[in-house]
Structure formats: C-alpha cells, structure tokens
Coordinates of N, CA and C in Angstrom, one line a residue:
M1134 N 98.9 -59.8 -118.1 CA 99.8 -60.8 -117.5 C 100.8 -61.2 -118.6
P1135 N 102.1 -60.8 -118.4 CA 103.1 -61.1 -119.4 C 103.4 -62.6 -119.5
H1136 N 103.3 -63.3 -118.4 CA 103.6 -64.8 -118.5 C 102.6 -65.5 -119.3
Y1137 N 101.3 -65.1 -119.1 CA 100.2 -65.7 -119.9 C 100.5 -65.4 -121.4
E1138 N 100.8 -64.2 -121.7 CA 101.0 -63.8 -123.1 C 102.2 -64.6 -123.7
S1139 N 103.2 -64.8 -123.0 CA 104.4 -65.5 -123.5 C 104.1 -67.0 -123.7
L1140 N 103.2 -67.6 -122.9 CA 102.8 -69.0 -123.1 C 101.8 -69.2 -124.2
K1141 N 101.0 -68.2 -124.4 CA 99.8 -68.3 -125.3 C 100.0 -68.9 -126.6
P1142 N 101.1 -68.6 -127.3 CA 101.3 -69.1 -128.7 C 101.4 -70.6 -128.8
F1143 N 101.7 -71.3 -127.7 CA 102.0 -72.7 -127.7 C 100.8 -73.6 -127.3
F1144 N 99.7 -72.9 -127.1 CA 98.4 -73.6 -126.7 C 97.4 -73.5 -127.8
P1145 N 96.7 -74.6 -128.1 CA 95.6 -74.5 -129.1 C 94.6 -73.4 -128.8
K1146 N 94.1 -72.8 -129.8 CA 93.1 -71.7 -129.7 C 91.7 -72.3 -129.6
N1147 N 91.4 -73.1 -128.6 CA 90.1 -73.7 -128.4 C 89.9 -73.7 -126.9
K1148 N 88.7 -74.2 -126.4 CA 88.4 -74.3 -125.0 C 89.4 -75.0 -124.2
M1149 N 89.8 -76.2 -124.6 CA 90.7 -77.0 -123.8 C 92.1 -76.3 -123.8
G1150 N 92.5 -75.8 -124.9 CA 93.8 -75.1 -124.9 C 93.8 -73.9 -124.0
N1151 N 92.7 -73.1 -124.0 CA 92.6 -72.0 -123.1 C 92.6 -72.4 -121.6
E1152 N 91.9 -73.5 -121.3 CA 91.8 -73.9 -119.9 C 93.2 -74.4 -119.4
L1153 N 93.9 -75.1 -120.3 CA 95.3 -75.5 -119.9 C 96.2 -74.3 -119.8
L1154 N 96.1 -73.4 -120.7 CA 96.9 -72.2 -120.6 C 96.7 -71.4 -119.3
E1155 N 95.4 -71.2 -119.0 CA 95.1 -70.5 -117.8 C 95.5 -71.3 -116.5
Y1156 N 95.3 -72.6 -116.6 CA 95.7 -73.4 -115.4 C 97.2 -73.3 -115.2
S1157 N 98.0 -73.4 -116.3 CA 99.5 -73.4 -116.2 C 100.0 -72.0 -115.7
T1158 N 99.2 -71.0 -115.8 CA 99.6 -69.7 -115.3 C 99.1 -69.3 -113.9
V1159 N 98.1 -70.1 -113.4 CA 97.6 -69.8 -112.1 C 97.7 -70.9 -111.1
F1160 N 98.3 -72.0 -111.6 CA 98.4 -73.3 -110.8 C 98.9 -73.0 -109.3
E1161 N 100.0 -72.3 -109.2 CA 100.6 -72.1 -107.9 C 99.7 -71.4 -106.9
F1162 N 98.6 -70.8 -107.4 CA 97.7 -70.0 -106.5 C 96.6 -70.9 -105.9
H1163 N 96.5 -72.1 -106.4 CA 95.4 -73.0 -105.8 C 95.5 -73.2 -104.3
V1164 N 96.7 -73.1 -103.8 CA 97.0 -73.3 -102.4 C 96.6 -72.2 -101.5
M1165 N 96.3 -71.0 -102.1 CA 95.9 -69.8 -101.4 C 94.4 -69.8 -101.2
R1166 N 93.9 -70.7 -100.5 CA 92.5 -71.0 -100.3 C 91.7 -69.7 -100.0
G1167 N 90.6 -69.6 -100.7 CA 89.7 -68.5 -100.5 C 90.0 -67.2 -101.3
T1168 N 91.1 -67.2 -102.0 CA 91.4 -66.0 -102.9 C 90.7 -66.2 -104.2
E1169 N 90.6 -65.1 -105.0 CA 90.1 -65.2 -106.3 C 90.9 -66.1 -107.2
L1170 N 92.2 -66.0 -107.1 CA 93.1 -66.8 -107.9 C 93.0 -68.3 -107.5
S1171 N 92.9 -68.6 -106.3 CA 92.7 -70.0 -105.9 C 91.4 -70.6 -106.4
I1172 N 90.4 -69.8 -106.4 CA 89.1 -70.2 -106.9 C 89.2 -70.5 -108.4
L1173 N 89.9 -69.5 -109.1 CA 90.1 -69.7 -110.6 C 90.9 -70.9 -110.9
A1174 N 92.0 -71.1 -110.1 CA 92.8 -72.3 -110.3 C 92.0 -73.6 -110.1
Q1175 N 91.2 -73.6 -109.1 CA 90.4 -74.8 -108.8 C 89.4 -75.1 -109.9
E1176 N 88.8 -74.0 -110.5 CA 87.9 -74.1 -111.6 C 88.6 -74.8 -112.8
K1177 N 89.8 -74.3 -113.0 CA 90.6 -74.9 -114.2 C 90.9 -76.4 -113.9
M1178 N 91.3 -76.7 -112.7 CA 91.6 -78.1 -112.4 C 90.4 -78.9 -112.5
D1179 N 89.2 -78.4 -112.1 CA 88.0 -79.2 -112.2 C 87.6 -79.5 -113.7
Y1180 N 87.8 -78.4 -114.5 CA 87.4 -78.6 -115.9 C 88.4 -79.7 -116.5
L1181 N 89.7 -79.6 -116.3 CA 90.6 -80.5 -116.8 C 90.4 -81.9 -116.3
N1182 N 90.0 -82.0 -115.1 CA 89.7 -83.4 -114.5 C 88.4 -83.9 -115.1
D1183 N 87.5 -83.1 -115.5 CA 86.3 -83.6 -116.1 C 86.5 -84.0 -117.5
H1184 N 87.6 -83.7 -118.1 CA 87.9 -84.0 -119.5 C 89.3 -84.6 -119.7
P1185 N 89.6 -85.7 -119.0 CA 90.9 -86.2 -119.0 C 91.5 -86.6 -120.3
E1186 N 90.8 -87.2 -121.2 CA 91.3 -87.7 -122.5 C 91.7 -86.4 -123.3
E1187 N 90.8 -85.5 -123.3 CA 91.0 -84.3 -124.1 C 92.2 -83.5 -123.5
T1188 N 92.3 -83.5 -122.2 CA 93.5 -82.9 -121.6 C 94.8 -83.5 -122.0
I1189 N 94.9 -84.8 -122.0 CA 96.1 -85.5 -122.5 C 96.4 -85.2 -123.9
E1190 N 95.4 -85.3 -124.8 CA 95.6 -85.0 -126.2 C 96.0 -83.6 -126.5
T1191 N 95.5 -82.7 -125.7 CA 95.9 -81.3 -125.9 C 97.3 -81.1 -125.4
L1192 N 97.7 -81.7 -124.3 CA 99.0 -81.6 -123.7 C 100.1 -82.1 -124.7
K1193 N 99.7 -83.2 -125.5 CA 100.6 -83.7 -126.5 C 101.0 -82.6 -127.5
I1194 N 99.9 -81.9 -127.9 CA 100.1 -80.8 -128.9 C 101.0 -79.7 -128.3
V1195 N 100.7 -79.3 -127.1 CA 101.4 -78.2 -126.4 C 102.9 -78.6 -126.3
F1196 N 103.1 -79.9 -125.8 CA 104.5 -80.3 -125.5 C 105.3 -80.4 -126.8
D1197 N 104.7 -80.7 -127.9 CA 105.4 -80.7 -129.2 C 106.0 -79.4 -129.6
Q1198 N 105.5 -78.3 -129.0 CA 106.0 -77.0 -129.4 C 106.5 -76.1 -128.3
L1199 N 106.3 -76.5 -127.0 CA 106.7 -75.7 -125.9 C 108.2 -75.7 -125.7
P1200 N 108.8 -74.5 -125.8 CA 110.3 -74.4 -125.6 C 110.8 -74.6 -124.2
N1201 N 112.1 -74.9 -124.1 CA 112.7 -75.2 -122.8 C 112.5 -74.1 -121.8
K1202 N 112.4 -72.9 -122.2 CA 112.2 -71.8 -121.1 C 111.0 -72.0 -120.3
F1203 N 110.0 -72.8 -120.8 CA 108.8 -73.1 -120.0 C 108.9 -74.5 -119.3
A1204 N 110.0 -74.9 -118.9 CA 110.2 -76.2 -118.3 C 109.4 -76.4 -117.0
N1205 N 109.4 -75.3 -116.2 CA 108.7 -75.4 -114.9 C 107.2 -75.6 -115.2
E1206 N 106.6 -74.9 -116.1 CA 105.2 -75.1 -116.5 C 104.9 -76.5 -117.0
K1207 N 105.8 -77.0 -117.8 CA 105.7 -78.4 -118.3 C 105.7 -79.4 -117.2
Q1208 N 106.6 -79.2 -116.3 CA 106.8 -80.1 -115.2 C 105.5 -80.2 -114.3
R1209 N 104.9 -79.0 -114.1 CA 103.7 -79.0 -113.3 C 102.6 -79.7 -114.1
L1210 N 102.5 -79.5 -115.4 CA 101.5 -80.1 -116.2 C 101.7 -81.6 -116.3
L1211 N 102.9 -82.1 -116.3 CA 103.2 -83.5 -116.3 C 102.7 -84.1 -115.0
Q1212 N 103.0 -83.5 -113.9 CA 102.5 -84.0 -112.6 C 101.0 -84.0 -112.5
F1213 N 100.4 -83.0 -113.0 CA 98.9 -82.9 -113.0 C 98.3 -84.0 -113.8
A1214 N 98.9 -84.2 -115.0 CA 98.4 -85.3 -115.9 C 98.4 -86.6 -115.3
S1215 N 99.5 -86.9 -114.5 CA 99.6 -88.2 -113.9 C 98.5 -88.5 -112.9
K1216 N 97.8 -87.4 -112.4 CA 96.8 -87.6 -111.4 C 95.4 -87.6 -111.9
L1217 N 95.2 -87.4 -113.3 CA 93.9 -87.4 -113.9 C 93.3 -88.8 -113.6
E1218 N 92.0 -88.7 -113.4 CA 91.2 -90.0 -113.2 C 90.8 -90.5 -114.5
M1219 N 91.6 -91.5 -115.0 CA 91.3 -92.0 -116.3 C 92.1 -93.4 -116.4
N1220 N 92.0 -94.0 -117.6 CA 92.7 -95.2 -117.8 C 94.2 -95.1 -117.6
D1221 N 94.8 -95.9 -116.8 CA 96.2 -95.8 -116.5 C 97.1 -96.1 -117.7
D1222 N 96.6 -96.9 -118.7 CA 97.3 -97.2 -119.9 C 97.5 -95.9 -120.7
V1223 N 96.5 -95.1 -120.8 CA 96.6 -93.8 -121.5 C 97.7 -92.9 -120.9
K1224 N 97.6 -92.8 -119.6 CA 98.5 -91.9 -118.8 C 100.0 -92.5 -119.0
T1225 N 100.1 -93.8 -118.9 CA 101.4 -94.4 -119.0 C 102.0 -94.2 -120.3
E1226 N 101.3 -94.3 -121.4 CA 101.8 -94.1 -122.7 C 102.2 -92.6 -122.9
F1227 N 101.4 -91.7 -122.5 CA 101.7 -90.3 -122.6 C 102.9 -90.0 -121.8
L1228 N 103.1 -90.4 -120.6 CA 104.2 -90.1 -119.8 C 105.5 -90.7 -120.3
F1229 N 105.3 -92.0 -120.8 CA 106.5 -92.7 -121.3 C 107.0 -92.0 -122.6
N1230 N 106.1 -91.5 -123.4 CA 106.6 -90.7 -124.6 C 107.3 -89.5 -124.2
E1231 N 106.9 -88.8 -123.1 CA 107.6 -87.7 -122.6 C 108.9 -88.0 -122.0
I1232 N 109.0 -89.1 -121.4 CA 110.3 -89.6 -120.8 C 111.3 -89.8 -122.0
K1233 N 110.8 -90.3 -123.1 CA 111.7 -90.6 -124.3 C 112.0 -89.4 -125.1
R1234 N 111.2 -88.3 -124.9 CA 111.4 -87.1 -125.8 C 112.8 -86.6 -125.7
P1235 N 113.5 -86.4 -126.8 CA 114.8 -85.9 -126.8 C 114.8 -84.4 -126.3
L1236 N 115.8 -84.1 -125.5 CA 115.8 -82.7 -124.9 C 116.6 -81.9 -125.9
T1237 N 116.1 -80.7 -126.2 CA 116.8 -79.8 -127.1 C 117.9 -79.1 -126.4
R1238 N 118.9 -78.8 -127.1 CA 120.1 -78.2 -126.5 C 120.5 -77.0 -127.3
N1239 N 121.2 -76.1 -126.6 CA 121.6 -74.9 -127.3 C 122.8 -75.1 -128.2
Q1240 N 123.4 -74.1 -128.8 CA 124.5 -74.3 -129.8 C 125.7 -74.9 -129.1
E1241 N 125.9 -74.7 -127.8 CA 127.0 -75.3 -127.1 C 126.8 -76.7 -126.7
G1242 N 125.6 -77.2 -127.0 CA 125.2 -78.6 -126.6 C 124.7 -78.7 -125.2
L1243 N 124.4 -77.6 -124.6 CA 123.9 -77.6 -123.2 C 122.4 -77.6 -123.1
I1244 N 121.8 -78.2 -122.1 CA 120.4 -78.2 -121.8 C 120.2 -76.9 -121.0
E1245 N 119.3 -76.1 -121.5 CA 119.0 -74.8 -120.8 C 118.0 -74.9 -119.7
G1246 N 118.2 -74.1 -118.7 CA 117.3 -74.0 -117.6 C 117.1 -75.4 -116.9
T1247 N 115.9 -75.6 -116.5 CA 115.5 -76.8 -115.7 C 114.9 -77.9 -116.6
S1248 N 115.1 -77.8 -117.9 CA 114.4 -78.8 -118.8 C 114.9 -80.2 -118.7
L1249 N 116.2 -80.4 -118.2 CA 116.6 -81.8 -117.9 C 115.6 -82.5 -117.0
F1250 N 115.0 -81.7 -116.1 CA 114.1 -82.3 -115.1 C 112.7 -82.7 -115.8
N1251 N 112.5 -82.2 -117.0 CA 111.3 -82.7 -117.7 C 111.2 -84.2 -117.7
T1252 N 112.4 -84.8 -118.1 CA 112.5 -86.2 -118.2 C 112.3 -86.9 -116.9
T1253 N 112.9 -86.4 -115.8 CA 112.8 -87.1 -114.5 C 111.5 -86.8 -113.9
I1254 N 110.9 -85.7 -114.1 CA 109.5 -85.4 -113.6 C 108.5 -86.3 -114.3
A1255 N 108.7 -86.5 -115.6 CA 107.8 -87.4 -116.3 C 108.0 -88.8 -115.8
F1256 N 109.3 -89.2 -115.5 CA 109.5 -90.6 -114.9 C 108.9 -90.7 -113.6
R1257 N 109.0 -89.7 -112.7 CA 108.4 -89.7 -111.4 C 106.9 -89.8 -111.5
S1258 N 106.3 -89.1 -112.4 CA 104.9 -89.1 -112.6 C 104.5 -90.5 -113.1
L1259 N 105.3 -91.1 -114.0 CA 105.0 -92.5 -114.4 C 105.0 -93.4 -113.2
A1260 N 106.0 -93.2 -112.4 CA 106.2 -94.1 -111.2 C 104.9 -94.0 -110.3
N1261 N 104.4 -92.8 -110.2 CA 103.1 -92.6 -109.4 C 102.0 -93.4 -110.0
V1262 N 101.9 -93.4 -111.3 CA 100.8 -94.1 -112.0 C 101.0 -95.6 -111.8
L1263 N 102.3 -96.1 -111.8 CA 102.6 -97.5 -111.7 C 102.8 -97.9 -110.2
E1264 N 102.3 -97.0 -109.3 CA 102.3 -97.3 -107.9 C 103.7 -97.6 -107.3
N1265 N 104.7 -96.9 -107.9 CA 106.1 -96.9 -107.4 C 106.6 -98.3 -107.4
D1266 N 106.1 -99.2 -108.3 CA 106.6 -100.6 -108.4 C 107.8 -100.7 -109.3
P1267 N 109.0 -101.0 -108.7 CA 110.2 -101.1 -109.5 C 110.1 -102.1 -110.6
N1268 N 109.4 -103.2 -110.4 CA 109.3 -104.2 -111.4 C 108.5 -103.7 -112.6
R1269 N 107.5 -102.9 -112.4 CA 106.7 -102.3 -113.5 C 107.5 -101.2 -114.1
L1270 N 108.3 -100.5 -113.4 CA 109.1 -99.3 -113.9 C 110.3 -99.7 -114.7
K1271 N 110.9 -100.8 -114.3 CA 112.2 -101.2 -115.0 C 112.1 -101.3 -116.5
P1272 N 111.1 -102.0 -117.1 CA 111.2 -102.0 -118.6 C 111.0 -100.6 -119.2
Y1273 N 110.3 -99.7 -118.6 CA 110.2 -98.4 -119.1 C 111.5 -97.6 -119.0
L1274 N 112.2 -97.8 -117.8 CA 113.5 -97.2 -117.6 C 114.5 -97.7 -118.7
E1275 N 114.6 -99.0 -118.9 CA 115.5 -99.5 -119.8 C 115.3 -99.0 -121.2
E1276 N 114.0 -99.0 -121.7 CA 113.8 -98.5 -123.0 C 114.0 -97.0 -123.1
A1277 N 113.7 -96.3 -122.1 CA 113.9 -94.8 -122.1 C 115.4 -94.5 -122.2
V1278 N 116.2 -95.2 -121.4 CA 117.6 -95.0 -121.4 C 118.2 -95.3 -122.8
E1279 N 117.8 -96.4 -123.4 CA 118.2 -96.7 -124.7 C 117.8 -95.6 -125.7
S1280 N 116.6 -95.1 -125.6 CA 116.1 -94.1 -126.5 C 116.8 -92.8 -126.5
H1281 N 117.6 -92.5 -125.5 CA 118.3 -91.3 -125.4 C 119.7 -91.4 -126.0
G1282 N 120.0 -92.5 -126.7 CA 121.2 -92.6 -127.5 C 122.5 -92.1 -126.8
D1283 N 123.1 -91.0 -127.4 CA 124.3 -90.5 -126.9 C 124.1 -89.4 -125.8
D1284 N 122.9 -89.2 -125.4 CA 122.7 -88.2 -124.3 C 122.9 -88.8 -123.0
L1285 N 124.2 -88.7 -122.6 CA 124.6 -89.4 -121.3 C 124.0 -88.7 -120.1
E1286 N 123.9 -87.4 -120.2 CA 123.3 -86.6 -119.1 C 121.9 -87.1 -118.7
T1287 N 121.1 -87.3 -119.7 CA 119.7 -87.7 -119.5 C 119.7 -89.2 -119.1
K1288 N 120.5 -90.0 -119.7 CA 120.6 -91.4 -119.2 C 120.9 -91.5 -117.7
M1289 N 122.0 -90.7 -117.4 CA 122.4 -90.8 -116.0 C 121.3 -90.2 -115.0
A1290 N 120.6 -89.2 -115.4 CA 119.6 -88.7 -114.6 C 118.5 -89.7 -114.4
L1291 N 118.1 -90.4 -115.4 CA 117.0 -91.4 -115.3 C 117.5 -92.6 -114.4
I1292 N 118.7 -93.0 -114.6 CA 119.2 -94.2 -113.8 C 119.3 -93.7 -112.4
H1293 N 119.9 -92.5 -112.1 CA 120.0 -92.0 -110.8 C 118.6 -91.9 -110.1
F1294 N 117.6 -91.4 -110.8 CA 116.3 -91.3 -110.2 C 115.7 -92.7 -109.9
Y1295 N 115.9 -93.6 -110.8 CA 115.4 -95.0 -110.6 C 116.0 -95.6 -109.4
S1296 N 117.2 -95.2 -109.0 CA 117.9 -95.9 -107.8 C 117.0 -95.8 -106.5
R1297 N 116.1 -94.8 -106.4 CA 115.3 -94.7 -105.2 C 114.3 -95.9 -105.2
Y1298 N 114.1 -96.6 -106.3 CA 113.1 -97.7 -106.3 C 113.9 -99.0 -106.3
D1299 N 115.0 -99.1 -106.9 CA 115.8 -100.3 -107.0 C 117.3 -100.0 -107.2
S1300 N 118.0 -99.9 -106.1 CA 119.4 -99.5 -106.2 C 120.3 -100.5 -106.9
Q1301 N 120.0 -101.8 -106.7 CA 120.8 -102.8 -107.4 C 120.7 -102.7 -108.9
T1302 N 119.5 -102.6 -109.5 CA 119.4 -102.4 -110.9 C 120.0 -101.1 -111.4
A1303 N 119.9 -100.1 -110.6 CA 120.5 -98.8 -111.0 C 122.0 -99.0 -111.0
R1304 N 122.6 -99.7 -110.1 CA 124.1 -99.9 -110.1 C 124.5 -100.7 -111.3
E1305 N 123.7 -101.7 -111.7 CA 123.9 -102.5 -112.8 C 123.9 -101.7 -114.1
L1306 N 122.9 -100.8 -114.2 CA 122.8 -100.0 -115.4 C 123.9 -98.9 -115.4
K1307 N 124.3 -98.4 -114.3 CA 125.4 -97.5 -114.3 C 126.7 -98.2 -114.8
A1308 N 126.9 -99.4 -114.4 CA 128.0 -100.2 -114.9 C 127.9 -100.5 -116.4
K1309 N 126.7 -100.9 -116.8 CA 126.5 -101.2 -118.2 C 126.9 -100.0 -119.1
Y1310 N 126.5 -98.8 -118.7 CA 126.7 -97.6 -119.5 C 128.0 -96.9 -119.1
G1311 N 128.8 -97.5 -118.2 CA 130.1 -96.9 -117.9 C 130.1 -95.7 -117.0
F1312 N 129.0 -95.6 -116.2 CA 128.9 -94.4 -115.3 C 129.5 -94.9 -113.9
E1313 N 130.2 -93.9 -113.3 CA 130.8 -94.2 -112.0 C 130.6 -92.9 -111.2
D1314 N 129.9 -93.0 -110.1 CA 129.7 -91.8 -109.3 C 129.1 -90.6 -110.1
G1315 N 128.2 -90.9 -111.0 CA 127.6 -89.9 -111.8 C 128.4 -89.4 -113.0
M1316 N 129.5 -89.9 -113.2 CA 130.4 -89.4 -114.3 C 130.6 -90.6 -115.3
K1317 N 130.8 -90.4 -116.5 CA 131.2 -91.4 -117.4 C 132.7 -91.7 -117.1
K1318 N 133.0 -93.0 -117.0 CA 134.4 -93.4 -116.6 C 135.5 -92.8 -117.5
D1319 N 135.2 -92.8 -118.8 CA 136.3 -92.3 -119.6 C 136.4 -90.8 -119.6
E1320 N 135.5 -90.1 -119.1 CA 135.6 -88.6 -119.0 C 136.5 -88.2 -117.8
E1321 N 136.7 -89.1 -116.9 CA 137.5 -88.8 -115.7 C 139.0 -89.0 -116.1
Q1322 N 139.3 -89.7 -117.1 CA 140.7 -90.0 -117.4 C 141.3 -89.0 -118.3

C-alpha cells in the first residue's frame, strides 16, 4: 500500500501510532459494510474510541510533523477526534490549538493543496464539541483570528466559516480586519 508507506514516517512506532496510521488509510472504507476493509476500519475506530486520551496525545505528535500533502487525512482525523467520548475540555484544547496552528506555505507564499481547510475543519470540529453555540465559539474565533497575524487568507476563512453561526459578529470582524466581500479592501485598490 503506497499511501500507507508514505504516511508511516509521521506516526509513532507504537501500538497507538500504528492504529492511527491504519485508521487514516482505511477510514473511507468503513461505509462499505460487510467488506474486509470496513471491518478493519471499524476495529481501528473501536480501538481509538476505547483510548481517547492516548488518541489525542498521539495526534498531537503526528500533527506536529505531518506535511501539507496529507491535509485530507488530517482533516478526517480532526473530525474523528471531535467525536471521541471524553472530556470536552481536552477535545476543545486540542482542536483550538489546531485552529491556531500556523499553516506552512511554499516558497511563493501559497498554501498547498487543501491544507487551508485544516483550520476550518478544526474550527467546525470545535463547533461540534461546543454544540454549535455561537456565544461559546466567539472567544475561540477571536483569539484564533488574532493568532494568525498577517495570514489574511486564514483569518478570512475563519471569519467566513463563523458567519454560519453568527452573521452579525462575522460582519463586524470583517469590518475590523478590513475585509469586504472576501477581499482585503486595500487589495482591490
């Protein structure tokens, strides 16, 4: 399995690392009920669900080194982590740190692939943990937007995504940061 081999260097060489690695390569097969791959995917999900704290701690290690080209796998793992049955504070802290994680860019300053969505998927996953409550989400959004400094693209993506929960606050934040219709005002001039 070439995909498995290309992901393998970024996962710890222990039981949990192996379970997460295998889960990330067979996840999409869990919907094919009754097949060998769906049974394997379910076994991996069950193991991870039975060890939620260790799952989160291992994901932190993986995400610290996982390159942008594996953004889709990261996004699936973020969504999975948000559904683990464990203390919501632990999930909230983990997801919030992922929302604030700076996105790496190539030499031209561009975000490669779908990695911009790592931030919004982490935000959406946090929203699920916080029961989609805009009042609970707002302080996380504001701090996350500030944490992205000069990264206007990520700021705009977060604000835009938050608008589904609270359009008024999103408009206010767009005005605060000089965004208009998804563009920085001074970039249009």
